[in-house]
XYZ file of C-alpha atoms in Angstrom:
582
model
C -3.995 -47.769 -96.071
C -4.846 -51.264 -95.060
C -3.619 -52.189 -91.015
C -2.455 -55.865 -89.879
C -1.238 -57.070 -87.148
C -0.828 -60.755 -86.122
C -2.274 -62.552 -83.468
C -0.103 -65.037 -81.208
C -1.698 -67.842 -80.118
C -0.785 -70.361 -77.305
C 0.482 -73.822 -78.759
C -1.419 -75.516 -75.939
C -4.721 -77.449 -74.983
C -6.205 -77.129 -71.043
C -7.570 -80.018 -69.563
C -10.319 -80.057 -67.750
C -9.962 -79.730 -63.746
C -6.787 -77.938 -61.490
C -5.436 -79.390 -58.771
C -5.377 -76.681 -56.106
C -3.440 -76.582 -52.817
C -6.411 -77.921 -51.179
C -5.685 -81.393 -52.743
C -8.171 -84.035 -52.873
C -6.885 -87.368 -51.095
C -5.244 -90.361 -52.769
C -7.446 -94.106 -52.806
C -6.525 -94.988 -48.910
C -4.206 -91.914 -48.321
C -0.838 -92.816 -48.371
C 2.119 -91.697 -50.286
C 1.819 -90.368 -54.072
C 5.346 -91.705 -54.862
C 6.491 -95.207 -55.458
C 8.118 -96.151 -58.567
C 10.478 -98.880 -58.203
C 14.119 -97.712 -58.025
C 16.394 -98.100 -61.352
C 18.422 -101.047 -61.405
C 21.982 -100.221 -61.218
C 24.702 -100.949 -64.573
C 27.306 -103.076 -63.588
C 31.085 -101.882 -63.966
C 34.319 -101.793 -62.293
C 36.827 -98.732 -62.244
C 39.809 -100.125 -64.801
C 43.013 -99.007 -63.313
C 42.667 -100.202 -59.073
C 41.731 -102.622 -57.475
C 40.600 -103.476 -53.874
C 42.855 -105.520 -51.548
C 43.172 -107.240 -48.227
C 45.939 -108.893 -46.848
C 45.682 -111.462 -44.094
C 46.951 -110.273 -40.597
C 50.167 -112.320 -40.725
C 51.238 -110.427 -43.779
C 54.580 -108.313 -43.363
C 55.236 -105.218 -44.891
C 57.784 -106.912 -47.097
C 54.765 -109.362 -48.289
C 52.912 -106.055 -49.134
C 55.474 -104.878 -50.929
C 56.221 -107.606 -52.709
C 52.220 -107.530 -53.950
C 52.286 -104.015 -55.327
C 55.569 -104.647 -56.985
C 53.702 -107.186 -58.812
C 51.031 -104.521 -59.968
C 53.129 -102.159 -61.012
C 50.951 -99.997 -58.538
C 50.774 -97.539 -55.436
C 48.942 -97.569 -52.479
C 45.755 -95.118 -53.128
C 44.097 -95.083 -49.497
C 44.122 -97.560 -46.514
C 41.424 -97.853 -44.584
C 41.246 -98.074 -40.887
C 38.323 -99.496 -39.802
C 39.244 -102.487 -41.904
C 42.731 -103.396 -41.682
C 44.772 -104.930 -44.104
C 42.234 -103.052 -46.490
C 44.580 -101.353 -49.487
C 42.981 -99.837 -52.896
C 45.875 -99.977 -54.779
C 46.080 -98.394 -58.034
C 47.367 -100.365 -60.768
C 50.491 -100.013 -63.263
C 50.008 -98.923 -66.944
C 48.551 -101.252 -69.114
C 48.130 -104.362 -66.542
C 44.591 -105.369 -66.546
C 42.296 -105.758 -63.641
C 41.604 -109.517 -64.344
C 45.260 -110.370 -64.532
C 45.948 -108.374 -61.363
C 43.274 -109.986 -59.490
C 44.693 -113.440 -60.700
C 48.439 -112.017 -59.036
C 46.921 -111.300 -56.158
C 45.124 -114.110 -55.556
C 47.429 -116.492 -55.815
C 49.679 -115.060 -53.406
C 49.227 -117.236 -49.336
C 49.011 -113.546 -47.587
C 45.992 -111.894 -49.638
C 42.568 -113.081 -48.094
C 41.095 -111.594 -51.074
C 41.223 -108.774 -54.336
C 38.423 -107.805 -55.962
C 37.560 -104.666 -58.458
C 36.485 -101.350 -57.376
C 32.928 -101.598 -58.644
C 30.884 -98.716 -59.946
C 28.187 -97.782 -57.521
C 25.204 -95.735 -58.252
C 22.607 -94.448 -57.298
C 19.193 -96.483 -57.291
C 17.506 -93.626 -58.584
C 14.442 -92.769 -56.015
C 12.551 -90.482 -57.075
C 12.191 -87.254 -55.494
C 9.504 -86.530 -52.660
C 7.386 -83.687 -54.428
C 3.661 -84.559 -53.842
C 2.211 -85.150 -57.751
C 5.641 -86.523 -58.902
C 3.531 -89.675 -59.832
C 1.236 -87.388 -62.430
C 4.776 -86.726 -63.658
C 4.764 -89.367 -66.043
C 6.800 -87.074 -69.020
C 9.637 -87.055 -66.619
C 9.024 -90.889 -64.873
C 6.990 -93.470 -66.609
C 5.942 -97.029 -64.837
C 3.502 -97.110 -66.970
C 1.035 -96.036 -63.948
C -1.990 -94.297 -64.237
C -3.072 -90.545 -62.782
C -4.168 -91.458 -59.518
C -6.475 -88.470 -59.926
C -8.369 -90.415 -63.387
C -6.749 -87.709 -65.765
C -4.727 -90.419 -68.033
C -4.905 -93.849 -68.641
C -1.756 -96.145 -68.307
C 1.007 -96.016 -70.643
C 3.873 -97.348 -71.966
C 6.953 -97.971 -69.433
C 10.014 -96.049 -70.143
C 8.508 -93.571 -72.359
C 9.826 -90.592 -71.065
C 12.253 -88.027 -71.218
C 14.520 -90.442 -68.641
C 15.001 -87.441 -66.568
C 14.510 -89.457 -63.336
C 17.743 -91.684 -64.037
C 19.802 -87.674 -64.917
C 18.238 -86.393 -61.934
C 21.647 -86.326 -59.602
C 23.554 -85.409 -62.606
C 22.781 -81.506 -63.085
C 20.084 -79.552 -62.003
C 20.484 -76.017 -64.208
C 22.556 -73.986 -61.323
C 23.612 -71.081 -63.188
C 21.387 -71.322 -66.094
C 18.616 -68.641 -66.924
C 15.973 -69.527 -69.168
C 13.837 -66.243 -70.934
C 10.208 -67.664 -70.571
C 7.991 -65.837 -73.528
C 4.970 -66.465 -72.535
C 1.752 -65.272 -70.526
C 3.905 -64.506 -67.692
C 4.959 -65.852 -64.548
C 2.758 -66.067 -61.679
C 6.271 -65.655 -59.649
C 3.999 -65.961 -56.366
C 3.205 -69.525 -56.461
C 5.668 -71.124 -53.624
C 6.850 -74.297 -56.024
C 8.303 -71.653 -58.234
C 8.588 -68.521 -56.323
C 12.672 -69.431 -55.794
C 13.431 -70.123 -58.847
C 12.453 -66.351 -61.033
C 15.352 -64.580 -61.964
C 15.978 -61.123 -60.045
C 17.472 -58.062 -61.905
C 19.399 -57.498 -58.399
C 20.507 -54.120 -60.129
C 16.812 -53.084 -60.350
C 15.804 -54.828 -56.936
C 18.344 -52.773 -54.809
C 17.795 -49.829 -56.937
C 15.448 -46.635 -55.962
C 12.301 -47.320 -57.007
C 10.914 -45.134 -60.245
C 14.496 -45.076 -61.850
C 15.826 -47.700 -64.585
C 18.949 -48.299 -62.624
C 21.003 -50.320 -64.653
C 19.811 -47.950 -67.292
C 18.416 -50.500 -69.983
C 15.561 -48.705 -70.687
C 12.839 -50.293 -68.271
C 12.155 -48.902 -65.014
C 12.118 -51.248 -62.066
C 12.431 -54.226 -64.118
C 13.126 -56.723 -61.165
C 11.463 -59.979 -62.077
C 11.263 -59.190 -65.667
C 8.957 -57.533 -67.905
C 5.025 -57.280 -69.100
C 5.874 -56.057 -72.952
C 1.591 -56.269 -72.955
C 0.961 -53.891 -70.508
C 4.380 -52.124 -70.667
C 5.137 -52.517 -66.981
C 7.359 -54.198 -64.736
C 5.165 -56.842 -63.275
C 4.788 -59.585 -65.755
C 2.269 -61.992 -63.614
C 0.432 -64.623 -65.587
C -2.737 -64.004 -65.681
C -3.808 -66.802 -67.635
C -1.910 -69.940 -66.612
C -0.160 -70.858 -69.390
C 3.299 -69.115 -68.696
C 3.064 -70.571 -65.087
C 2.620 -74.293 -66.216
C 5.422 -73.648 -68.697
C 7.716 -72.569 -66.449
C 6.673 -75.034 -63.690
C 7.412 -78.007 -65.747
C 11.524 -76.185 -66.149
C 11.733 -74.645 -63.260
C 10.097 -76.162 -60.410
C 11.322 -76.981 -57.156
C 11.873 -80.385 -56.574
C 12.269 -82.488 -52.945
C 10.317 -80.377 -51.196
C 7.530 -82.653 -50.555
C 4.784 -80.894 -52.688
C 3.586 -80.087 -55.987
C 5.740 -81.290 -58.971
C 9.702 -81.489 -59.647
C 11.440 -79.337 -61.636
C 13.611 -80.657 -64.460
C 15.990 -77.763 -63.973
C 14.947 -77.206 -59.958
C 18.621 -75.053 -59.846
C 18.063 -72.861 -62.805
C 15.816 -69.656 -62.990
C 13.532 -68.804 -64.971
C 13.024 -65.128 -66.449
C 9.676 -63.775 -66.650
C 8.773 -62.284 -70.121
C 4.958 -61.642 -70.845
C 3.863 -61.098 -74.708
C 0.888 -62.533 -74.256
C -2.699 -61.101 -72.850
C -4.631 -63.307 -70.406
C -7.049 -63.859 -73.185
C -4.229 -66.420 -74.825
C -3.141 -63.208 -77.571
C -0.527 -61.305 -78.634
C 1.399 -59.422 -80.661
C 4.029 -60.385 -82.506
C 5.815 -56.953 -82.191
C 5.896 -57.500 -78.231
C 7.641 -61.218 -78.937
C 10.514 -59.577 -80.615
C 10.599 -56.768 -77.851
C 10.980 -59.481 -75.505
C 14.055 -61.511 -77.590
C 15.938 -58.651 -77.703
C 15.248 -58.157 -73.725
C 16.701 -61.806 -73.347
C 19.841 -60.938 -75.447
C 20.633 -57.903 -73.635
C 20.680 -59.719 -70.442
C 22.869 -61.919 -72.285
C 20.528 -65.086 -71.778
C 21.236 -68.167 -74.054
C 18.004 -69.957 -74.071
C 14.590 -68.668 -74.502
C 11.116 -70.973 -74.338
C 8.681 -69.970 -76.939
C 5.619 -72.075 -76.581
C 3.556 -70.089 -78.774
C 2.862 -69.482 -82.385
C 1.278 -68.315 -85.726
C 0.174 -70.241 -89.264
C -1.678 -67.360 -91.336
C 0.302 -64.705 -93.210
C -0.731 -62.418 -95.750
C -0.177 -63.413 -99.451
C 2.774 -60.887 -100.396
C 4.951 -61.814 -97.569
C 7.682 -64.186 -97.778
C 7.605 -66.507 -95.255
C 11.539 -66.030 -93.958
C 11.576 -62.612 -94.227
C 9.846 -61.208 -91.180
C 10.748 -59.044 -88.425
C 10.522 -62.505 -86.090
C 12.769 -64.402 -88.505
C 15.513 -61.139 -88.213
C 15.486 -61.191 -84.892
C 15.901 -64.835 -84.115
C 18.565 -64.810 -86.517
C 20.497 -61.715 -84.535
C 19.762 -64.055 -81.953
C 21.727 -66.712 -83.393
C 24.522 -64.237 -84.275
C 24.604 -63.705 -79.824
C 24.662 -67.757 -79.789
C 20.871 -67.739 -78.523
C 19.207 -70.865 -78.589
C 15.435 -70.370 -79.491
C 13.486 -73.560 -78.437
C 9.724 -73.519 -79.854
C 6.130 -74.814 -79.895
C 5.984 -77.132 -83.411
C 2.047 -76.394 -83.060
C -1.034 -77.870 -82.503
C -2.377 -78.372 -86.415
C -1.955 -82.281 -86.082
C -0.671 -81.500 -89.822
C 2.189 -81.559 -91.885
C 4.214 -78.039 -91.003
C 6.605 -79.126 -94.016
C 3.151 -78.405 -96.102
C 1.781 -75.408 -93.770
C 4.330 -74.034 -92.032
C 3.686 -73.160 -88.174
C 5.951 -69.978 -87.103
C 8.710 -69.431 -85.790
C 8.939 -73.283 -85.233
C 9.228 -73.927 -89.009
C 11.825 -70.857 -89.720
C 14.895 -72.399 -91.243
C 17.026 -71.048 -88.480
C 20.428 -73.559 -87.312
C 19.045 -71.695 -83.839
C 15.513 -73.013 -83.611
C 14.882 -76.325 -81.581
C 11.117 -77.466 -83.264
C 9.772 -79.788 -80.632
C 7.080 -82.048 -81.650
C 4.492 -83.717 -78.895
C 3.869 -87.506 -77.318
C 1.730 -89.305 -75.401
C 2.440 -91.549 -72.513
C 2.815 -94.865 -74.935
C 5.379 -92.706 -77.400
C 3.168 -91.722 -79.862
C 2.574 -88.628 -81.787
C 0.074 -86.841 -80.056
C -3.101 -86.610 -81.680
C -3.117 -82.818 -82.017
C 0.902 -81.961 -82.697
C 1.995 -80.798 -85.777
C 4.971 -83.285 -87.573
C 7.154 -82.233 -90.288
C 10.371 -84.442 -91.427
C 12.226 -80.831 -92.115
C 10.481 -78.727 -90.172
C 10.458 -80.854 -86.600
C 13.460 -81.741 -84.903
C 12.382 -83.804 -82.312
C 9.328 -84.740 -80.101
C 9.090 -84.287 -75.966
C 5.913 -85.730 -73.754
C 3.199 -82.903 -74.344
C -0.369 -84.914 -73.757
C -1.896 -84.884 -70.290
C 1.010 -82.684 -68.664
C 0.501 -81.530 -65.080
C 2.756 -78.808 -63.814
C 1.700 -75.225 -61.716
C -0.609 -72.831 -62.502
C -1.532 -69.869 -61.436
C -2.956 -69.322 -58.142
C -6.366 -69.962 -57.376
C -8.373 -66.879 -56.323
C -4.850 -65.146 -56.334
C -4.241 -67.007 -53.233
C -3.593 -70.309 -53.362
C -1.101 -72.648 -55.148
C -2.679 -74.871 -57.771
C -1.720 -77.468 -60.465
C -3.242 -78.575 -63.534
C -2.873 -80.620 -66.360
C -2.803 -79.466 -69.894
C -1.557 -80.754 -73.463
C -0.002 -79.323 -76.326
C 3.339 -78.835 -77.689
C 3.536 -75.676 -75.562
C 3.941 -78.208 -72.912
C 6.374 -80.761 -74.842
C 9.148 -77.758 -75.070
C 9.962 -76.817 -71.813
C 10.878 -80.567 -71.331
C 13.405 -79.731 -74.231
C 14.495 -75.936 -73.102
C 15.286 -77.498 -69.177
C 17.676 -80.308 -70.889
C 19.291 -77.614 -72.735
C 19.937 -75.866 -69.405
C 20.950 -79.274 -67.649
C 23.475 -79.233 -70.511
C 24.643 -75.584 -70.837
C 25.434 -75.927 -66.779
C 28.133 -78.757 -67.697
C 29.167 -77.144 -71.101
C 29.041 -73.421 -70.435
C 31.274 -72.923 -73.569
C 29.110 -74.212 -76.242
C 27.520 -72.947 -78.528
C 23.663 -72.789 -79.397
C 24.478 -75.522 -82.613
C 26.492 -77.944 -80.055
C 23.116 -77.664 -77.371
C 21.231 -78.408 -80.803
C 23.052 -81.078 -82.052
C 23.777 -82.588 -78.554
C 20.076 -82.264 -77.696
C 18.996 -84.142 -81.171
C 21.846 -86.944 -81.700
C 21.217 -88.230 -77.707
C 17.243 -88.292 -78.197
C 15.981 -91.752 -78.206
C 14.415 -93.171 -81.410
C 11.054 -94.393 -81.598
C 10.107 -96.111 -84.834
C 6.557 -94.901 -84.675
C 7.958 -91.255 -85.047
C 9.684 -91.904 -88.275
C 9.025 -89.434 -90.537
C 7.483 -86.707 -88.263
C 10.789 -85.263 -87.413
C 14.380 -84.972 -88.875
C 15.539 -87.306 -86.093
C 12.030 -89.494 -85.492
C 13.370 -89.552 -81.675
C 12.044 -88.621 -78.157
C 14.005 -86.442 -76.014
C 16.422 -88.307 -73.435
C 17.832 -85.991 -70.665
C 20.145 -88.943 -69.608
C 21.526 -89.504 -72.638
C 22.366 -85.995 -73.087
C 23.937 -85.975 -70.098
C 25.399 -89.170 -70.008
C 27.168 -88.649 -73.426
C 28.739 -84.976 -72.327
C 32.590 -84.828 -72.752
C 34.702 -83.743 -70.091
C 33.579 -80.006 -68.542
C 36.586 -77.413 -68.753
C 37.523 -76.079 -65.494
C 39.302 -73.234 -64.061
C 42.523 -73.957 -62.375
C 45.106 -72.231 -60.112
C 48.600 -73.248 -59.689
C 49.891 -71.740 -56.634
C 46.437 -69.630 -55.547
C 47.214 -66.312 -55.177
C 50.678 -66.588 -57.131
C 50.723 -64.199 -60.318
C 54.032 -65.915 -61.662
C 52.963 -69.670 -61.107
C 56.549 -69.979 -60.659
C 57.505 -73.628 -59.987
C 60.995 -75.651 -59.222
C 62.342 -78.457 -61.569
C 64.105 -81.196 -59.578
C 62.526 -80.175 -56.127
C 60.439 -82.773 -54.216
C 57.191 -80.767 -52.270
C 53.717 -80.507 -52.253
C 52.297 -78.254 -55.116
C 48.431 -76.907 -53.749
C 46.012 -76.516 -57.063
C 42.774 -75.002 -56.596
C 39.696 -75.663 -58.782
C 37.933 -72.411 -59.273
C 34.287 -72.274 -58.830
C 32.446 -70.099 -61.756
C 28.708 -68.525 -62.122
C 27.776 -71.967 -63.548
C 30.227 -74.685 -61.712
C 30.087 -75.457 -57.696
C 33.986 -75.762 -57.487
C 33.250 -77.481 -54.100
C 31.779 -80.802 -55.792
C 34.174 -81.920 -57.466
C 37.432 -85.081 -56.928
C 40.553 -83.306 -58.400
C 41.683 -87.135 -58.379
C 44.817 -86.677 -60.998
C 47.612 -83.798 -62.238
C 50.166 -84.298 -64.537
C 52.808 -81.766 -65.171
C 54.084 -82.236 -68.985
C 53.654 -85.948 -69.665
C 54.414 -86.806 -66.110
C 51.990 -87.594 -63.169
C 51.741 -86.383 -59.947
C 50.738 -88.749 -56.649
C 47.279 -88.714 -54.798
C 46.875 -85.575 -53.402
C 46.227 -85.060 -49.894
C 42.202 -84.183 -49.149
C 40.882 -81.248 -50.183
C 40.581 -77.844 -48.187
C 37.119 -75.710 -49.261
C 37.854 -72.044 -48.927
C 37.275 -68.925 -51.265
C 40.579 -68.648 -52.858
C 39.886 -65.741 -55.764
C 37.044 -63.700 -54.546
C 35.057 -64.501 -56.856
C 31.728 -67.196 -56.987
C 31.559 -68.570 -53.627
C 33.934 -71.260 -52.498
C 36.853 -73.239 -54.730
C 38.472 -76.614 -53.596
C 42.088 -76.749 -53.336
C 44.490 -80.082 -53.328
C 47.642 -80.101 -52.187
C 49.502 -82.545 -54.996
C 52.943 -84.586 -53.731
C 55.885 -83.171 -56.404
C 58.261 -85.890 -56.361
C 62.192 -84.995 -57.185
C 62.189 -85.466 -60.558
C 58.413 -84.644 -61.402
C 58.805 -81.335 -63.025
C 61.161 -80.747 -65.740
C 62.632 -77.156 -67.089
C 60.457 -77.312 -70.332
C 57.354 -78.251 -68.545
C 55.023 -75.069 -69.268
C 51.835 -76.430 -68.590
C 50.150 -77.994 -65.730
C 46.924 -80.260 -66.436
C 44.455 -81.412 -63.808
C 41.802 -83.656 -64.000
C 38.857 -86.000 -61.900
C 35.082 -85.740 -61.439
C 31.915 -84.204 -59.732
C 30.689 -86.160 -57.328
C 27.969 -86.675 -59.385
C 30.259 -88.039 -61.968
C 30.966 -85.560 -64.286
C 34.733 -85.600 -65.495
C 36.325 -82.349 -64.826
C 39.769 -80.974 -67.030
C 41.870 -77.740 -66.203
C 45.241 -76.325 -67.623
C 47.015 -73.589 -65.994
C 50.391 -72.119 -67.220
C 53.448 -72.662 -65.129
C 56.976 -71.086 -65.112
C 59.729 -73.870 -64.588
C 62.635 -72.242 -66.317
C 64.477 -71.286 -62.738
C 66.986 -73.854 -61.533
C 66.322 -74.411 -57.774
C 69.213 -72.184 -55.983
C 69.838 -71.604 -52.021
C 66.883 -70.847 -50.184
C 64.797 -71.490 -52.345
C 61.013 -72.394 -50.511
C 59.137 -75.752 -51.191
C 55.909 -75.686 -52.982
């Protein structure tokens, strides 16, 4: 009886040279980083305005002017008096209120509340200017590596940078391994704390691998899955590195972690049957995304191409809403006509990614395919970490291939499942594909002939459900119609939402709307993921009716990010003696 087995083989090309620790000296020393900052976008916010009245203005003149607007006072300011941002009444414009106010002898002046934002300097890490996948000024490698390129083609992460940074996300890397002791990365490996503060020699959380704590080596069939050969390490660098801490490279998903899973040797082989070992690792540990920079083109004659032990499990990983992103290959052909697996399974699951160069053209060695590519992600002349040199010091290098192109696509999926914890692998997909930016010299080498564009896919996210508490600590959520108080609301913090940066700006109970609340207190209220934020709203008299059954909160991360919660409420008991304010 014949024997076959299939060989894995990386979907990437190394460069010559590393960049170790010891790093060789910029032209005239100096700093690395120095891209010009991103021009902000103009825009006002459309329902306030800002407000000063002259110092001979009575409080009857002030009244008078918010009559006008229909509006409330929002905040005074001390330091600046006369200063009002006064919110404005429903439907009246910010033009036409600015016009009111204007005109009137005690205003010295009304303006909008204009959008600020950030101007987009770019983080401090040491090679960020090598980083031209995430950042391109169209500069060259200051080390000789790649030529200049095109300006703006890149993955735009620099502009989604303050946005999201994968907190709460885990990402299975299936690759070579991990070299989990290189310091740019060393934070950011996931930790089977089960395992870690188990006893030693016993499978603790009893899922069949002993001492599993960073992962595991399905090669070697042991619990230390350290890359051995680079490739794993520049993989997960380019996710999962840290990022302002003044060395190396940046991270796209510096608040994520990455989990080590090796299924391939250090000679750049492996075997398929360890690759689906390692999947169903990932989905017992519940993980929604998995990097799989790696692939195979050769099957035997009598097998059918979709029905393979890979293709099943991929597909029960679709059934546990796992999204698999992959390698396209390295062919430079047509994987439509020679299909490159898994990247070219038809699987709603699979994210093919395709490679670039720094002008936005196809790569010369990826693979295209108008069906069997989705999109394409910088993968020529990428520098991220590697393994360490000797086994003892940090080093970088730069590589190329499509190995390289989707990480950049599996750390915007995690930027995205952080804000949108709910959705599902085909909403990631679709999200990830209908926000990538078209380039018309990519027609017709993937479905969507488009580059991937982390701040469009942020940018275009709908509002992030929340978890809200009327009342924290209250099982009943009982509340009073026709009683005037101060209602507190907490917004709960979760294993993938920091409660504590967020505005709850607005609540409304039914159709109506509470006031401002008062500022925000920062304490644990359930227990349960670190600290929530809690706002105390004003209830006016009337502001809660008997049907009311449901309270709805909204705002914004500080980062911008708009926020919604519900919470049931009880409002069916008529206020009687003694009754205690909100």
């Amino acid at each position: 009886m014949r024997r076959s087995f299939i060989r894995i083989f990386l979907a990437g090309i190394l460069l010559s040279g590393t960049a170790a620790a010891a790093q060789p000296e910029l032209p005239g020393g100096g700093p690395r980083v120095i891209p010009p900052p991103v021009e902000p976008i103009p825009g006002y916010a459309d329902d306030s305005v800002l407000v000063r009245f002259r110092a001979n203005a009575t409080a009857g003149d002030k009244a008078a002017a918010r009559s006008r607007l229909r509006g409330s006072v929002h905040r005074e300011f001390a330091a600046v008096p006369g200063l009002e941002h006064i919110g404005l009444g429903k439907g009246l414009g910010v033009d036409k209120a600015i016009a009111v106010l204007s005109n009137l002898p005690f205003v010295e002046y009304a303006h909008p509340d204009y959008v600020l934002h950030v101007d987009g300097f770019p983080p401090d890490d040491e090679y960020f200017l090598e980083q031209w996948a995430l950042n391109n000024t169209g500069q060259a490698s200051a080390f000789g590596v790649f030529l200049p390129g095109t300006p703006d083609a890149d993955i735009d992460w620099l502009e989604a940078r303050d946005v999201a940074d994968g907190t709460g996300v885990i990402v299975a890397v299936l690759d070579t391994g991990i070299d989990y002791r290189h310091t740019d990365i060393a934070a950011n490996i996931w930790i089977n704390t089960v395992e870690e503060n188990g006893t030693a020699g016993v499978d603790d959380d009893a899922n069949g691998y002993i001492d599993d704590v960073r992962g595991w080596d399905f090669v070697n069939d042991d619990p230390s899955p350290l890359d051995g050969h680079g490739h794993g390490t520049m993989v997960a660098g380019i996710m999962g590195a840290l990022t302002d801490n003044t060395k190396g490279i940046a991270g796209i998903m510096p608040g994520g972690q990455l989990m080590a899973l090796k299924i391939i040797d250090d000679t750049g082989e492996g075997l398929l049957s360890d690759a689906i070992e390692a999947i169903q690792y990932a989905l017992d540990q519940g993980i929604r995304i998995s990097n799989n920079s790696w692939g195979y083109t050769e099957i035997l004659p009598e097998e059918v191409a979709d029905h393979n032990a890979l293709y099943d499990i991929m597909l029960a990983a679709q059934a546990d809403d796992h999204l698999c992103v992959t390698a396209a290959g390295n062919t430079s052909g047509d994987t439509d006509v020679n299909p490159h697996y898994p990247s070219s399974f038809d699987l709603d699951n699979i994210i093919s990614v395709g490679a670039t160069d720094n002008t936005d053209a196809l790569a010369w060695f990826s693979s295209y395919g108008l069906v069997s590519v989705d999109v394409s992600a910088p993968g020529d002349t990428i520098m991220s970490t590697h393994k360490l040199f000797a086994g003892l010091i940090d080093d970088y290098a730069w590589e190329s291939g499509t190995s390289f192109s989707a990480p950049h696509v599996s750390g915007v999926s995690a930027l995205i499942l952080q804000f949108q914890p709910g959705w599902s692998y085909g909403q990631i997909r679709d999200h990830i594909m209908n926000t990538a930016r078209v380039v018309p010299g990519l027609a017709g080498k993937s479905s969507t002939g488009a580059v991937l564009n982390a701040d469009a896919a942020l940018a275009g996210l709908p509002e992030q459900v929340v978890n809200i508490d009327v009342i924290p600590g209250s099982a009943s959520n009982v509340v009073y119609p026709n009683k005037a108080g101060k209602l507190p609301v907490a917004v709960l913090g979760s294993a993938v939402f920091d409660a504590t940066q967020v505005d709850p700006a607005k609540l409304r109970f039914g159709p109506a709307a509470a006031p401002t609340p008062e500022p925000v207190v920062i304490s644990n209220v359930d227990g349960l993921h670190g600290d929530d934020t809690t706002a105390r709203f004003p209830v006016q008299q009337t502001g809660i009716l008997c049907n009311d059954t449901e309270v709805t909160l909204s705002g914004e991360t500080y980062a911008g990010q708009l926020i919604t919660g519900t919470d049931t409420i009880d409002a069916t008991q008529c206020e009687s003696g003694g009754c205690h304010a909100y």
